[in-house]
Coordinates of C-alpha atoms in Angstrom, one line a residue:
X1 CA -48.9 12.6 95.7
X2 CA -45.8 13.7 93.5
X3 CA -43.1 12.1 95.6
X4 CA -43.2 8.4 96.7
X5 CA -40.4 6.0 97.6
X6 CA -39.4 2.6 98.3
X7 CA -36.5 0.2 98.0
X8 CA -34.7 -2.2 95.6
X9 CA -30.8 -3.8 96.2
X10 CA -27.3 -3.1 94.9
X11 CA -25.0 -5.8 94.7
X12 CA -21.4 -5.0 95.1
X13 CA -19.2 -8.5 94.9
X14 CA -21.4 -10.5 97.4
X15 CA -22.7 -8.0 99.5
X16 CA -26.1 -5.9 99.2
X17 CA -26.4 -2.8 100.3
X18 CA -30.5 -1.1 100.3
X19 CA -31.0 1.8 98.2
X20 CA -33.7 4.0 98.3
X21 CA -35.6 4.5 95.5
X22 CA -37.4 8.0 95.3
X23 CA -39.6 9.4 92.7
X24 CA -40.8 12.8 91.9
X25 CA -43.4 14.0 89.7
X26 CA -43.2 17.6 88.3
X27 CA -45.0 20.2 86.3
X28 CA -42.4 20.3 84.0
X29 CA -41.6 19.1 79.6
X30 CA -42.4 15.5 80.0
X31 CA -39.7 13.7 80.5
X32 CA -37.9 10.3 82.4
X33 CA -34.8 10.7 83.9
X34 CA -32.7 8.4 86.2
X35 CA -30.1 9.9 88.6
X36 CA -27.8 8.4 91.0
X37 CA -24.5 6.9 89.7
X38 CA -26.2 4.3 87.0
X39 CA -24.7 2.3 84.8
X40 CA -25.8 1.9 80.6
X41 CA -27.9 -1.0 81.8
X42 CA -29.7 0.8 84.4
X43 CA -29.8 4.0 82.7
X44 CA -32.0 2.1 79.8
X45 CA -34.4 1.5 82.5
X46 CA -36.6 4.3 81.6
X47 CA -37.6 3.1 78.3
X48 CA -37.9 -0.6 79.8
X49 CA -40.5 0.8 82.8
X50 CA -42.2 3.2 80.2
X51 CA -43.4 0.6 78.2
X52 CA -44.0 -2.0 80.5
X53 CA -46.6 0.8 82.3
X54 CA -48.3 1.3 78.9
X55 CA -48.5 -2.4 78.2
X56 CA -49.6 -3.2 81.6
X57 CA -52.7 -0.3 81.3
X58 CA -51.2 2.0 83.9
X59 CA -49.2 4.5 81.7
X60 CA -46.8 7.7 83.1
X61 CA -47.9 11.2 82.9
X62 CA -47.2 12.8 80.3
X63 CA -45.0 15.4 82.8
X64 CA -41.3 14.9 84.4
X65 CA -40.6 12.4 85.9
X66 CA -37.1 12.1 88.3
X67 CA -35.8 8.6 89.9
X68 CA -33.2 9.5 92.3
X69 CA -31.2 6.5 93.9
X70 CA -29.7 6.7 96.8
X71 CA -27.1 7.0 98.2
X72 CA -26.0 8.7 95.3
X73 CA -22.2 8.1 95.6
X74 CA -22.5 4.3 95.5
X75 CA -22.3 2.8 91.7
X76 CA -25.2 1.1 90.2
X77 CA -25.4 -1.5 87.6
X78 CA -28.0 -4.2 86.3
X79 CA -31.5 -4.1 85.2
X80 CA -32.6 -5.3 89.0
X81 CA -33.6 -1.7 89.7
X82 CA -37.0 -2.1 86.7
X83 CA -39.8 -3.0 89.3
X84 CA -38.5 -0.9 91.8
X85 CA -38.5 2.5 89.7
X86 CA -41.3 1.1 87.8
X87 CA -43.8 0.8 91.3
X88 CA -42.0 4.7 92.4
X89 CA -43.0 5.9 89.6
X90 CA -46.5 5.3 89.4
X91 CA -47.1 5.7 93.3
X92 CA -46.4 9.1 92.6
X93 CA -50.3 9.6 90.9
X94 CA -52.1 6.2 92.0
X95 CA -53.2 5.6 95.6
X96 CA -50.3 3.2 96.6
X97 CA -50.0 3.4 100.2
X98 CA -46.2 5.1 101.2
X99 CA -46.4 2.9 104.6
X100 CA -46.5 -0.2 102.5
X101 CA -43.5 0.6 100.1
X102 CA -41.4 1.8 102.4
X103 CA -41.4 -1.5 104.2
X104 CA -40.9 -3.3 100.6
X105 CA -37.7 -4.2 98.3
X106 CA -39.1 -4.3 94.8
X107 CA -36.3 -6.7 92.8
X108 CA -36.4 -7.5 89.2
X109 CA -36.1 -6.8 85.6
X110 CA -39.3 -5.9 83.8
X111 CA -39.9 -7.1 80.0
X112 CA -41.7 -4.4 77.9
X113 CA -44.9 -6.1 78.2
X114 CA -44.6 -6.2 81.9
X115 CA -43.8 -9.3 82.7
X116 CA -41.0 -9.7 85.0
X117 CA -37.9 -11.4 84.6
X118 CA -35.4 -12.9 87.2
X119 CA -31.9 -11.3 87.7
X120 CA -28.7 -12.6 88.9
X121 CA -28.0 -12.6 92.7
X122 CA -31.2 -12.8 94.2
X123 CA -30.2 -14.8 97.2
X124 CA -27.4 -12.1 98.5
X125 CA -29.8 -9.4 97.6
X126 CA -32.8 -10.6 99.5
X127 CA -30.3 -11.5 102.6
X128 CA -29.3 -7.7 102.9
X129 CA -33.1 -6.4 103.1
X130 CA -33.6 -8.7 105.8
X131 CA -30.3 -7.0 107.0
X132 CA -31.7 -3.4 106.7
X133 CA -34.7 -4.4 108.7
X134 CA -37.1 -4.3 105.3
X135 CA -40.1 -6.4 105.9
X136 CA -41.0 -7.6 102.6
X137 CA -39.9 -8.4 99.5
X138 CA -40.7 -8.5 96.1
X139 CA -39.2 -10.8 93.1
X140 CA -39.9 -12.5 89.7
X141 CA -42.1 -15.8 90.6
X142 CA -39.2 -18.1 89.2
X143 CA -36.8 -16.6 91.9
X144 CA -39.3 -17.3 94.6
X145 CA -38.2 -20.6 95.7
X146 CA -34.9 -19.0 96.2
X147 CA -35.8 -15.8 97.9
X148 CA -37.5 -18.2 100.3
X149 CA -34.5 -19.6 101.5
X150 CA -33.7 -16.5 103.3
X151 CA -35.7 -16.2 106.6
X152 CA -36.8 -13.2 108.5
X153 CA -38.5 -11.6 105.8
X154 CA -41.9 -12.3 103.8
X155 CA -41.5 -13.4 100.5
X156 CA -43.8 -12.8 97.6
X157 CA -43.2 -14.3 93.6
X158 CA -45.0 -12.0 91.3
X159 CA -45.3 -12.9 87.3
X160 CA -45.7 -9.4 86.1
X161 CA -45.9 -5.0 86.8
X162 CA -49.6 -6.2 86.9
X163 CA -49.4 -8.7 89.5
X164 CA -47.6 -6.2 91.3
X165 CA -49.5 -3.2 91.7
X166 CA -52.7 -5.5 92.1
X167 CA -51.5 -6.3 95.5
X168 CA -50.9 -3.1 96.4
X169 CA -54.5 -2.2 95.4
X170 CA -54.1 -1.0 91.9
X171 CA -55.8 -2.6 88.9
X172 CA -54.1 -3.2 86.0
X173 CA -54.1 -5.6 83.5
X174 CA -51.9 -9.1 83.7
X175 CA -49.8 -10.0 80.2
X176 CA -51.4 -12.8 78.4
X177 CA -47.8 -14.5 78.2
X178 CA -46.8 -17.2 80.2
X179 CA -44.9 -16.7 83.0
X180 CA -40.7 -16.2 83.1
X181 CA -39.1 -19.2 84.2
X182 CA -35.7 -20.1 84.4
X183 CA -33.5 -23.4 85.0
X184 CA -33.6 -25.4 87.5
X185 CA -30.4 -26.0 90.1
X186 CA -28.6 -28.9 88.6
X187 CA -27.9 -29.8 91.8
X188 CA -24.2 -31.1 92.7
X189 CA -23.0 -34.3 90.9
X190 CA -20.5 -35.2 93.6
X191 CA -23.5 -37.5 95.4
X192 CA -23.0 -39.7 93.0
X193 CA -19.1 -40.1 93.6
X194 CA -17.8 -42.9 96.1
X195 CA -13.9 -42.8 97.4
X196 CA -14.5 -46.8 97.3
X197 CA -14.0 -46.5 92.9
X198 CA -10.7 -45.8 93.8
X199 CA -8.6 -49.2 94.2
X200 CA -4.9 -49.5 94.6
X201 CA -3.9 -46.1 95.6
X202 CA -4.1 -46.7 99.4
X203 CA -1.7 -44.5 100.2
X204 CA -3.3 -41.7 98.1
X205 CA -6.6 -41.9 99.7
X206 CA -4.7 -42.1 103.5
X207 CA -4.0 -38.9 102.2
X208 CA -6.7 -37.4 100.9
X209 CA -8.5 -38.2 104.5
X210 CA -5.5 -36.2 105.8
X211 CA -6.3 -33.2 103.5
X212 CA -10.0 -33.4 103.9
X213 CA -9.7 -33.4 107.8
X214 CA -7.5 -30.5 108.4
X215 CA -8.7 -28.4 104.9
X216 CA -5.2 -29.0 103.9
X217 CA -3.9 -27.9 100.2
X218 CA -2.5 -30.8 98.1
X219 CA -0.7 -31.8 94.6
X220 CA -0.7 -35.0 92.9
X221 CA 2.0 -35.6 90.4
X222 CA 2.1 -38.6 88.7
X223 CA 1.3 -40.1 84.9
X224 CA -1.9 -39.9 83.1
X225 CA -4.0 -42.7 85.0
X226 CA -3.0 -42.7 88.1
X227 CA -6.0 -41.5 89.1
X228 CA -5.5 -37.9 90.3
X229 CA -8.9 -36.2 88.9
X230 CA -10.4 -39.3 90.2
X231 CA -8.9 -38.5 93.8
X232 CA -9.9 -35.1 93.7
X233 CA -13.4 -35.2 92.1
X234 CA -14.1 -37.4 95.6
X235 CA -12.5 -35.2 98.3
X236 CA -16.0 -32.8 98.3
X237 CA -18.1 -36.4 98.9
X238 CA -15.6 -37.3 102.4
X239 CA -15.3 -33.0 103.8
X240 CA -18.3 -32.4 106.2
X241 CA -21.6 -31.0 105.6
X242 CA -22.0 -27.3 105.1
X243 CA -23.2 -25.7 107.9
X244 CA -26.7 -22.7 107.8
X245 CA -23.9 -19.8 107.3
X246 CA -21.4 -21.3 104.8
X247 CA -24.5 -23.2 102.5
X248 CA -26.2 -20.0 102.4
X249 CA -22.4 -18.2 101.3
X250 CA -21.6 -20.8 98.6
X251 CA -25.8 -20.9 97.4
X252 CA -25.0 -16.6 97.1
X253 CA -22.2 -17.2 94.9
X254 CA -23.6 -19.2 92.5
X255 CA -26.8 -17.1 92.7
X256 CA -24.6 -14.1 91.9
X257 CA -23.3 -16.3 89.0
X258 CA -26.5 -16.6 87.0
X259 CA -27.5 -20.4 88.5
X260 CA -30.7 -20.6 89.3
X261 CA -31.1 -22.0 93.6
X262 CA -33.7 -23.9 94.7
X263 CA -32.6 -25.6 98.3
X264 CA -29.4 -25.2 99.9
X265 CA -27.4 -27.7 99.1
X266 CA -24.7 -29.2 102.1
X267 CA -22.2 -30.4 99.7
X268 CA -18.9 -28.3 99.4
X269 CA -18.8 -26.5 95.7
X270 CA -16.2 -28.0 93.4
X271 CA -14.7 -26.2 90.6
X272 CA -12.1 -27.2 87.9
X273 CA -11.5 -24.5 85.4
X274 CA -9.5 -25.8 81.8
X275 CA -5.9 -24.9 82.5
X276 CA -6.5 -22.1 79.4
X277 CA -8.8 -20.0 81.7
X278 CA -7.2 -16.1 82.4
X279 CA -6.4 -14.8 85.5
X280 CA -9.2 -13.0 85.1
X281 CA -11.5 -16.3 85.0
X282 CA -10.0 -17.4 88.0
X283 CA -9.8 -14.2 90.0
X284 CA -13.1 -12.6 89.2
X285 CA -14.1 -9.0 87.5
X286 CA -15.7 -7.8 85.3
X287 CA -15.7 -4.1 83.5
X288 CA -18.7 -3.0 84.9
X289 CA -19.7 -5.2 87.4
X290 CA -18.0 -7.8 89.7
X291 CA -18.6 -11.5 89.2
X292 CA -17.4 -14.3 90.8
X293 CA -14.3 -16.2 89.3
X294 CA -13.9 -19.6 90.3
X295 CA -12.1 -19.1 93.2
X296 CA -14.8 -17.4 94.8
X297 CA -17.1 -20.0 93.4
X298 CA -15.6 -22.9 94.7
X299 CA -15.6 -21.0 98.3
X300 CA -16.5 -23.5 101.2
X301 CA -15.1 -26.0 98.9
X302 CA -12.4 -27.5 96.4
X303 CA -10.8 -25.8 93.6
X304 CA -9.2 -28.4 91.3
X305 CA -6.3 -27.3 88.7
X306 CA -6.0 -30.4 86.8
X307 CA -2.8 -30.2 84.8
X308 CA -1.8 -27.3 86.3
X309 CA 1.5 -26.9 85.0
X310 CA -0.3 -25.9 81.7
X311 CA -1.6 -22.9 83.5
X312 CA 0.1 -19.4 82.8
X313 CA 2.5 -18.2 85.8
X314 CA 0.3 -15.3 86.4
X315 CA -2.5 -17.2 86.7
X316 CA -0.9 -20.0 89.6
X317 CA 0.2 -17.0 91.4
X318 CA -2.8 -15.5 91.5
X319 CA -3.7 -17.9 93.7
X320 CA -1.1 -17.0 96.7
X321 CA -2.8 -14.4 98.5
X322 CA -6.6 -15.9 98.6
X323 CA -4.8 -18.6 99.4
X324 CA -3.6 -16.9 102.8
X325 CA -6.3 -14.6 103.1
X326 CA -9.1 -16.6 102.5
X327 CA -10.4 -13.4 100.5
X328 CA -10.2 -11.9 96.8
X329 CA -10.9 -8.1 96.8
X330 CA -11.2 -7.1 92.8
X331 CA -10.0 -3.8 92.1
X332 CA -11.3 -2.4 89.3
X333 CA -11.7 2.0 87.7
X334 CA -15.6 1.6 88.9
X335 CA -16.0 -0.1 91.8
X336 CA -14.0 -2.3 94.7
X337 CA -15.7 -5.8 95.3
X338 CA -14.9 -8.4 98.2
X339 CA -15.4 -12.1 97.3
X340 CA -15.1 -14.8 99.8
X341 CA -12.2 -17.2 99.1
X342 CA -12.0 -19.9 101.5
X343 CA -11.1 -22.8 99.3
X344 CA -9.3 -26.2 99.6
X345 CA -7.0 -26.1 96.7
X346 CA -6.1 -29.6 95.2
X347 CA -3.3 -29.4 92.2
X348 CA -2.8 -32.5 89.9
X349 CA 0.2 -32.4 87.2
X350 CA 1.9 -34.8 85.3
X351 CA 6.0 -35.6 86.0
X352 CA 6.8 -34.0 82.2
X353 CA 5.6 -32.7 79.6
X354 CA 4.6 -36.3 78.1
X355 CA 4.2 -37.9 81.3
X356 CA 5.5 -40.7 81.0
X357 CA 8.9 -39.8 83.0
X358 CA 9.6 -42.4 85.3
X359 CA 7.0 -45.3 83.8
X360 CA 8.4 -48.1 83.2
X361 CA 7.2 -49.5 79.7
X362 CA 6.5 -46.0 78.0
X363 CA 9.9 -44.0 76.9
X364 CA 9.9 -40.2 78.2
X365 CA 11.3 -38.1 75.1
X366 CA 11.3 -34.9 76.8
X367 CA 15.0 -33.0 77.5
X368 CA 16.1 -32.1 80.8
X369 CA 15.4 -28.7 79.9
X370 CA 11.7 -28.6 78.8
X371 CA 11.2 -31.0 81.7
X372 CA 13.0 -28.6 84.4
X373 CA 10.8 -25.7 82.5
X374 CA 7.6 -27.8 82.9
X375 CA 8.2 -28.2 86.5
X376 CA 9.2 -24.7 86.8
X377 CA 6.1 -23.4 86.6
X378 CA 4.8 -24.3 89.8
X379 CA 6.9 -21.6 91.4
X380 CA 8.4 -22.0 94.6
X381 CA 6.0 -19.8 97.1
X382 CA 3.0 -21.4 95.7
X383 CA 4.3 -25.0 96.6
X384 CA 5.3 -23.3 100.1
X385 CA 1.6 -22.7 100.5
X386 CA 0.5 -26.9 99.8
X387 CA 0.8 -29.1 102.6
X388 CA 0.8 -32.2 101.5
X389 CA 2.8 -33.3 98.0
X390 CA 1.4 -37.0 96.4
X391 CA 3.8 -38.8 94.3
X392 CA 1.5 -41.5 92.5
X393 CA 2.5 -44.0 90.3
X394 CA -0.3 -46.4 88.3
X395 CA -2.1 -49.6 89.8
X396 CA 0.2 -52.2 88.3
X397 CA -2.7 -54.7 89.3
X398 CA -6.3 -55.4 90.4
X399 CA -6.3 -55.7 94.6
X400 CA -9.0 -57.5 96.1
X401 CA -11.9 -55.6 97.2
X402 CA -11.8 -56.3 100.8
X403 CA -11.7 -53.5 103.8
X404 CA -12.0 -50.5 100.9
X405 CA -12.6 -46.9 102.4
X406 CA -15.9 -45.9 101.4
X407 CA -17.0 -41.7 101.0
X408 CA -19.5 -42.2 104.3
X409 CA -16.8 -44.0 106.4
X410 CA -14.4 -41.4 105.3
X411 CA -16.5 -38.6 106.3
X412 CA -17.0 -40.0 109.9
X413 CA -13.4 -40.4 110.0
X414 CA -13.3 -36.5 109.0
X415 CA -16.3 -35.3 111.1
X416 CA -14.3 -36.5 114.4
X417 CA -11.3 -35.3 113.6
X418 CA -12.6 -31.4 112.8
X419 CA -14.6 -32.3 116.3
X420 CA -11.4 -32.5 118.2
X421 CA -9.7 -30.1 116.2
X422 CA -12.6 -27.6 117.1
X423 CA -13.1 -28.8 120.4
X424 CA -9.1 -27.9 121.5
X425 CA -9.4 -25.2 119.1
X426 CA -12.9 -23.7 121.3
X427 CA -11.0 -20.6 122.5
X428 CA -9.6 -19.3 119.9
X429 CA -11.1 -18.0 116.6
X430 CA -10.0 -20.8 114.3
X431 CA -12.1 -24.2 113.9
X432 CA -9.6 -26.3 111.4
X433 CA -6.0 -27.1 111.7
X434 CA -5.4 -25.4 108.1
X435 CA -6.6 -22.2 109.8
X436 CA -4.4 -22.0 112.5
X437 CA -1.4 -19.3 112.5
X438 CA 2.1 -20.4 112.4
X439 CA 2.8 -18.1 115.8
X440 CA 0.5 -20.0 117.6
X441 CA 1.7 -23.4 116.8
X442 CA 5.6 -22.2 117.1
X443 CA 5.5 -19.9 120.4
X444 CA 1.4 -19.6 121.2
X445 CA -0.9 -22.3 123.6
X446 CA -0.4 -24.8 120.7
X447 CA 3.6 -24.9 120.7
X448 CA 5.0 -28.7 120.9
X449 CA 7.7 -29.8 123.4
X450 CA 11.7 -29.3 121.4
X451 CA 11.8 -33.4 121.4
X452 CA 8.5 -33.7 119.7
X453 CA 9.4 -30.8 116.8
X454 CA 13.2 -32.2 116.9
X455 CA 12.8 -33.7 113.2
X456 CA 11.1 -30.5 112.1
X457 CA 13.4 -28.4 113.6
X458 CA 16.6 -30.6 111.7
X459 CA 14.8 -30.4 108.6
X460 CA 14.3 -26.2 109.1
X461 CA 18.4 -26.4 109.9
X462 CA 18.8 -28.0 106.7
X463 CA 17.2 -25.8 104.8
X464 CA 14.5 -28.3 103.2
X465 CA 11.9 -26.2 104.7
X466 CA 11.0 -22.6 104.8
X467 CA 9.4 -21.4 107.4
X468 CA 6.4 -21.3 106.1
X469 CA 6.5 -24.9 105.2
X470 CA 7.4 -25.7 109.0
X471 CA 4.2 -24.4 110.0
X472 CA 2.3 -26.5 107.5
X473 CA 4.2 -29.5 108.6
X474 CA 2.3 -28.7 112.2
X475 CA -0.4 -28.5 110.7
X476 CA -0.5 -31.4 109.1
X477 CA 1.6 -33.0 112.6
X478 CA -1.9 -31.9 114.4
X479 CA -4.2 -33.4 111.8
X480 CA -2.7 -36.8 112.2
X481 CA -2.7 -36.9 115.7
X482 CA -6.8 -35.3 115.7
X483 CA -7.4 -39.0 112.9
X484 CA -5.6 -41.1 115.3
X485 CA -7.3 -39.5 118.7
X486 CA -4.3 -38.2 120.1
X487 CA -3.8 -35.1 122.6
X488 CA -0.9 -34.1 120.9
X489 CA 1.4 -35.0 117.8
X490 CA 4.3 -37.1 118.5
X491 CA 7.3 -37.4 116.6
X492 CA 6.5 -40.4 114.4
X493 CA 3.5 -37.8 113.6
X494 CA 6.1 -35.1 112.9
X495 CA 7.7 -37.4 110.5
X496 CA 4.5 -38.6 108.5
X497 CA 3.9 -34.7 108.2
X498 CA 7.5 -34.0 107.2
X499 CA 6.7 -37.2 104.5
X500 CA 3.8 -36.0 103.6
X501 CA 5.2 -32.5 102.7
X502 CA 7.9 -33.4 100.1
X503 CA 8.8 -37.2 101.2
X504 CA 11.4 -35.7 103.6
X505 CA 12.7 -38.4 106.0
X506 CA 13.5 -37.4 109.4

């Protein structure tokens, strides 16, 4: 026949949408063309899917040949769409049967001797042909593991073109080479992080349980070795598992990032990019296609900004509307990508630009300027949106090792706390404190009786809050009371939240 089609993926951010890949063969000046909105990378495809034919002893006619892919308004990018134009094309004179391919995703980027190479977001691509009701798919064999993870939807690791066509019935010759590989998942390094290393910062890690139970934002300030990067490289080790849906979101992300997925991991992500990193960096982009920044990365987990006065303004406030949203949406000339962004933002900076304001044997140099500069950029709505401000000073001395809070104690302590947050929280569409509008606590089902928000309410007259910091301070209120097994928070709750904030007293 001289039209055949099937299907291959477009990623745009994290989500995949099918496109139909058709292929027509006419009695025309030989000639490969690729239409549909490609980018440079795709467009180079011809020469890529030419050779790998040849080299694979199944060349193209000699006639023209037309890839159209479809929809033709969407933009394309990325060398994904080789195997897929490659198998189109030469179903279009070889006995390939059109039943088969149109119940097939063909995914992967073919080397010019045919072999086939894996690509970047394999996971999120293979999730949206099980979405459009595609039965099979096909990817590079060191992608398979990965592709596996996704079920509803058979599977099936092929080295080369060759490989390929032989299972649909054609026979062509396999590249003497050895197969692609690519690098294992590292795996996550927070298993081997315990919140018992942390000694003499009790109040600190009380904290840090806080934070971890309600998915509240925090910032540490204290001196170099006090032990915030400690703190905060051990909050992922006490949060709770990942559930089916948000390991298979954070595993897409960092499949969309290049990293190689082999099992889905249950650990929340953690990600702390050097305070020099761009807006960019952090946000996500890319000129001609989207990729995750680390925000989006360390979705379903922590994002830790150590010494995060050093950042750039622009950068920090870059953060303020994921931060609410729980979403990044990249706007770019060629395309608009939607990341997830539902991350537990932990901020650790030191008192002054030296640190050592406020130690008792080191001398702080730095004038009240630079200092009120330094501080300064941590603006004000950004520190509206943390709910719980750590002033830590260093262990003056060795405690005894007796009664310390381990990472799987902790984690109990978490789980049943989310339980009864999510449990009182069952008819409404929020599962965490942290998610929980401000209307709702204030005026909705979840309002507190005028004595029990009286301290609140006197620091709101004062102006030490905004109101947007009140309804943190509920949050935080509720959080306590879900540790302690409470129905409801009670005023000496109210005033550990209100402490908690930014050490306001009631």
């Amino acid at each position: 026949m001289s039209l055949a089609r099937t299907w291959a993926i477009s990623l745009v951010g994290i989500e995949g949408v099918a496109v139909e890949v058709e292929a027509d063969l006419s009695d025309q000046l030989p000639d490969f063309r690729i239409i549909g909105l490609a980018d440079r990378a795709l467009g180079e495809s011809s020469q890529r899917v030419r050779n790998a034919c040849a080299n694979s002893d199944v060349p193209l006619p000699s006639r023209r040949l037309t890839v159209n892919l479809s929809p033709a308004s969407l933009p394309k990018h990325g060398s994904g769409f080789d195997l897929a134009i490659a198998v189109a094309a030469l179903a279009t004179q070889l006995p390939i049967s059109p039943d088969a391919l149109l119940r097939t995703a063909h995914i992967g980027e073919l080397g010019l001797d045919g072999r086939l190479r894996p690509v970047p977001g394999i996971l999120p691509a293979v999730m949206a042909a099980a979405r459009a009701g595609l039965e099979t798919v096909v990817v590079p064999r060191a992608s398979e593991d990965e592709a596996s993870l996704v079920p509803g939807i058979a599977v099936v690791g092929a080295t080369s073109l060759g490989d390929v066509l032989s299972r649909h019935g054609i026979d062509a010759r396999l590249p003497e080479a050895e197969p692609v590989e690519t690098s294992t998942d590292p795996g996550s390094l927070e298993d081997t992080l315990d919140l018992s290393d942390v000694v003499g910062q009790d109040d600190a890690v009380s904290a840090l349980l806080v934070a971890a139970a309600g998915g509240h934002h925090v910032l540490m300030t204290g001196p170099p070795g006090a032990g915030k990067t400690m703190l905060a490289r051990r909050l992922p080790g006490i949060l709770p598992p990942l559930d089916d849906e948000s390991a298979l979101a954070a595993a897409s992300v960092r499949s969309l990032s290049g990293h190689a997925v082999t099992h889905l991991s249950r650990v929340p992500p953690f990600e702390a990019p050097h305070h020099s990193a761009s807006a960019a960096a952090l946000v996500g982009g890319g000129t001609r296609a989207p990729r995750p920044g680390a925000i989006v990365r360390a979705s379903e987990g922590v994002l830790f900004l150590d010494e995060a006065a050093e950042f750039a303004t622009t950068v920090l406030d870059a953060l303020r509307q994921p931060l609410e949203s729980g979403q990044i949406t990249v706007h770019r000339a060629g395309y608009t990508a939607s990341f997830p962004a539902r991350f537990q933002l932990v901020l650790a900076t030191n008192p002054c630009p030296c640190g050592n304001r406020g130690l008792r044997d080191a001398v702080c140099e730095c004038p009240s300027q630079a200092i009120r500069r330094y501080q300064n950029r941590l603006s004000g709505p950004l520190l509206d949106r943390v709910d719980i401000e750590l002033t830590l000073l260093r262990v003056g001395r060795v405690p005894e090792a007796r009664g310390v809070l381990d990472s799987d104690r902790a984690r109990a302590l978490v789980v049943e706390a989310r339980d009864r947050a999510a449990r009182r929280l069952s008819n409404t569409p929020w599962r965490r404190n942290a998610d929980v509008p401000g209307t709702w606590l204030r005026s909705g089902a979840g309002a507190l009786p005028p004595g029990v928000r009286a301290p609140l309410d006197g620091a709101l007259a004062r102006g030490s809050l905004t109101l947007r910091g009140y309804d943190r301070v509920l949050r935080v209120a509720w959080t306590l009371a879900d540790l302690e097994g409470e129905q409801m928070p009670t005023p000496e709750h109210i005033g550990r939240a209100l402490f908690l904030k930014r050490g306001i007293t009631s």
